Coordinates of C-alpha atoms and ligand atoms in Angstrom, one line a residue:
X42 CA -12.3 1.5 6.2
X43 CA -14.4 -0.1 3.4
X44 CA -13.0 -2.5 1.0
X45 CA -14.5 -3.9 -2.3
X46 CA -13.4 -7.3 -3.5
X47 CA -13.9 -9.3 -6.5
X48 CA -12.3 -12.4 -8.1
X49 CA -12.6 -14.9 -11.0
X50 CA -13.0 -18.6 -10.4
X51 CA -9.2 -18.8 -10.2
X52 CA -9.1 -16.5 -7.3
X53 CA -12.1 -17.7 -5.2
X54 CA -10.5 -19.6 -2.5
X55 CA -8.0 -16.7 -1.7
X56 CA -10.7 -14.1 -2.0
X57 CA -12.8 -15.8 0.6
X58 CA -9.9 -16.3 2.8
X59 CA -8.9 -12.5 2.6
X60 CA -12.7 -11.5 3.3
X61 CA -12.7 -13.6 6.5
X62 CA -9.4 -12.2 7.5
X63 CA -10.7 -8.6 6.9
X64 CA -14.1 -9.2 8.8
X65 CA -12.1 -10.8 11.8
X66 CA -10.4 -7.3 12.0
X67 CA -13.6 -5.5 11.9
X68 CA -13.0 -4.1 8.5
X69 CA -16.0 -3.4 6.3
X70 CA -16.2 -5.5 3.1
X71 CA -18.5 -5.9 -0.1
X72 CA -18.1 -8.9 -2.2
X73 CA -18.6 -8.2 -5.9
X74 CA -18.3 -11.7 -6.9
X75 CA -17.8 -14.1 -8.4
X76 CA -19.4 -16.4 -5.8
X77 CA -18.9 -20.0 -7.3
X78 CA -15.9 -22.0 -8.8
X79 CA -17.9 -22.0 -12.1
X80 CA -15.6 -20.6 -15.0
X81 CA -16.0 -17.0 -15.7
X82 CA -14.5 -14.0 -17.1
X83 CA -12.3 -11.9 -15.0
X84 CA -12.8 -8.6 -16.7
X85 CA -16.3 -8.5 -15.6
X86 CA -15.5 -8.7 -11.7
X87 CA -12.5 -6.2 -12.2
X88 CA -14.9 -3.8 -13.9
X89 CA -17.4 -4.0 -10.8
X90 CA -14.7 -3.3 -8.2
X91 CA -12.7 -0.7 -10.4
X92 CA -15.9 1.6 -10.9
X93 CA -16.8 1.4 -7.3
X94 CA -13.3 2.3 -6.3
X95 CA -12.8 5.0 -9.0
X96 CA -16.2 6.5 -7.6
X97 CA -14.8 6.5 -4.3
X98 CA -17.4 4.4 -2.8
X99 CA -14.7 2.3 -1.2
X100 CA -11.3 3.2 0.3
X101 CA -9.6 0.4 -1.6
X102 CA -10.4 -2.6 -3.8
X103 CA -8.7 -5.9 -3.8
X104 CA -9.0 -8.2 -6.9
X105 CA -7.9 -11.8 -7.2
X106 CA -7.5 -14.1 -10.3
X107 CA -5.3 -17.2 -10.9
X108 CA -2.1 -14.9 -11.7
X109 CA -3.5 -11.5 -10.9
X110 CA -2.4 -10.3 -14.2
X111 CA -5.6 -10.3 -16.2
X112 CA -7.8 -8.9 -13.4
X113 CA -5.2 -6.0 -12.8
X114 CA -4.8 -5.2 -16.5
X115 CA -8.6 -5.0 -16.7
X116 CA -8.9 -2.7 -13.7
X117 CA -6.4 -0.4 -14.9
X118 CA -8.6 0.4 -17.8
X119 CA -10.9 2.5 -15.7
X120 CA -9.9 5.9 -15.2
X121 CA -8.7 6.8 -11.8
X122 CA -7.7 3.3 -11.0
X123 CA -4.3 2.4 -10.1
X124 CA -4.2 -1.4 -9.6
X125 CA -1.0 -3.1 -8.5
X126 CA -0.2 -6.7 -8.8
X127 CA 1.9 -7.7 -5.7
X128 CA 3.4 -11.1 -4.7
X129 CA 5.6 -9.8 -1.9
X130 CA 5.2 -7.2 1.0
X131 CA 7.8 -4.8 -0.3
X132 CA 6.0 -4.1 -3.3
X133 CA 2.7 -3.8 -1.3
X134 CA 3.8 -1.0 0.8
X135 CA 5.9 0.7 -1.9
X136 CA 3.0 0.7 -4.3
X137 CA 0.7 2.5 -1.6
X138 CA 3.8 5.0 -0.7
X139 CA 4.8 5.8 -4.2
X140 CA 2.1 5.0 -6.7
X141 CA -1.0 5.7 -4.4
X142 CA -2.2 2.4 -5.6
X143 CA -6.2 2.0 -4.8
X144 CA -6.6 -1.6 -5.8
X145 CA -4.4 -4.5 -4.9
X146 CA -4.4 -7.6 -7.1
X147 CA -3.2 -11.0 -6.1
X148 CA -2.7 -14.2 -7.9
X149 CA -4.2 -17.3 -6.1
X150 CA -1.9 -19.6 -8.1
X151 CA 1.1 -17.5 -7.3
X152 CA 1.3 -16.8 -3.6
X153 CA 0.3 -18.8 -0.8
X154 CA -2.5 -17.8 1.5
X155 CA -0.3 -16.7 4.5
X156 CA 1.8 -14.5 2.2
X157 CA -1.2 -13.1 0.7
X158 CA -2.8 -12.2 4.0
X159 CA 0.5 -10.3 4.8
X160 CA 0.5 -8.5 1.5
X161 CA -3.1 -7.4 2.2
X162 CA -2.2 -6.1 5.8
X163 CA 0.9 -4.2 4.4
X164 CA -1.0 -2.7 1.6
X165 CA -3.8 -1.5 3.9
X166 CA -1.6 0.0 6.4
X167 CA 0.8 1.9 4.2
X168 CA 0.3 5.5 3.4
X169 CA 0.9 7.4 0.1
X170 CA 3.9 9.8 0.6
X171 CA 2.9 12.5 -1.8
X172 CA 5.7 15.1 -2.6
X173 CA 7.6 14.0 -5.8
X174 CA 5.4 10.8 -5.9
X175 CA 2.4 13.1 -6.3
X176 CA 3.8 14.6 -9.4
X177 CA 4.4 11.2 -11.0
X178 CA 0.7 10.0 -10.2
X179 CA -0.6 13.1 -11.6
X180 CA 1.4 12.3 -14.8
X181 CA -0.3 9.1 -15.0
X182 CA -3.8 10.7 -14.8
X183 CA -2.6 13.0 -17.6
X184 CA -2.0 9.9 -19.7
X185 CA -5.5 8.6 -19.0
X186 CA -6.8 12.1 -19.9
X187 CA -5.0 12.1 -23.3
X188 CA -6.4 8.7 -24.3
X189 CA -10.0 9.2 -22.9
X190 CA -12.9 10.3 -25.4
Ligands
RB5_482 C1 -8.4 -18.3 -15.4 O1 -8.0 -19.7 -15.9 C2 -7.1 -17.5 -15.5 O2 -6.7 -17.3 -16.6 C3 -7.3 -16.1 -14.8 O3 -7.7 -16.4 -13.4 C4 -6.1 -15.5 -14.7 O4 -4.9 -16.1 -14.2 C5 -5.8 -14.5 -15.9 O5 -5.0 -13.5 -16.0

């Protein structure tokens, strides 16, 4: 499994903890920045990870900002991306099972590190259920097509 990660300054510490955790499990990761605590703009890092995930260069993306909101909104502008902001493990497996989410977004200022790691593990181990959910995910793609140039 290959995971692309990105964050802004508000998500740096949590992103680094997630990278350490994934590497300890032998999971391949690539860090698309930011790499310092200097103030920066989350859409830039959302775009880097979202484009890689949409191109299927990675199995999943993980994005972290202060709330997880700005970085998930930004990622969801890239066609093919379904970024889900999760603050609990139920949402983390449900969004894989029902929405086939391909990016997990987290808020470093919202969830503690222990819970965040559990959310990551839950998200990565859950599987899309297909069936009726497939029809609904296809309808998301139809909305994207309707509004893409
Ligand atoms: C940065 O201060 C903060 O606005 C950002 O990390 C994020 O929470 C935005 O949604």
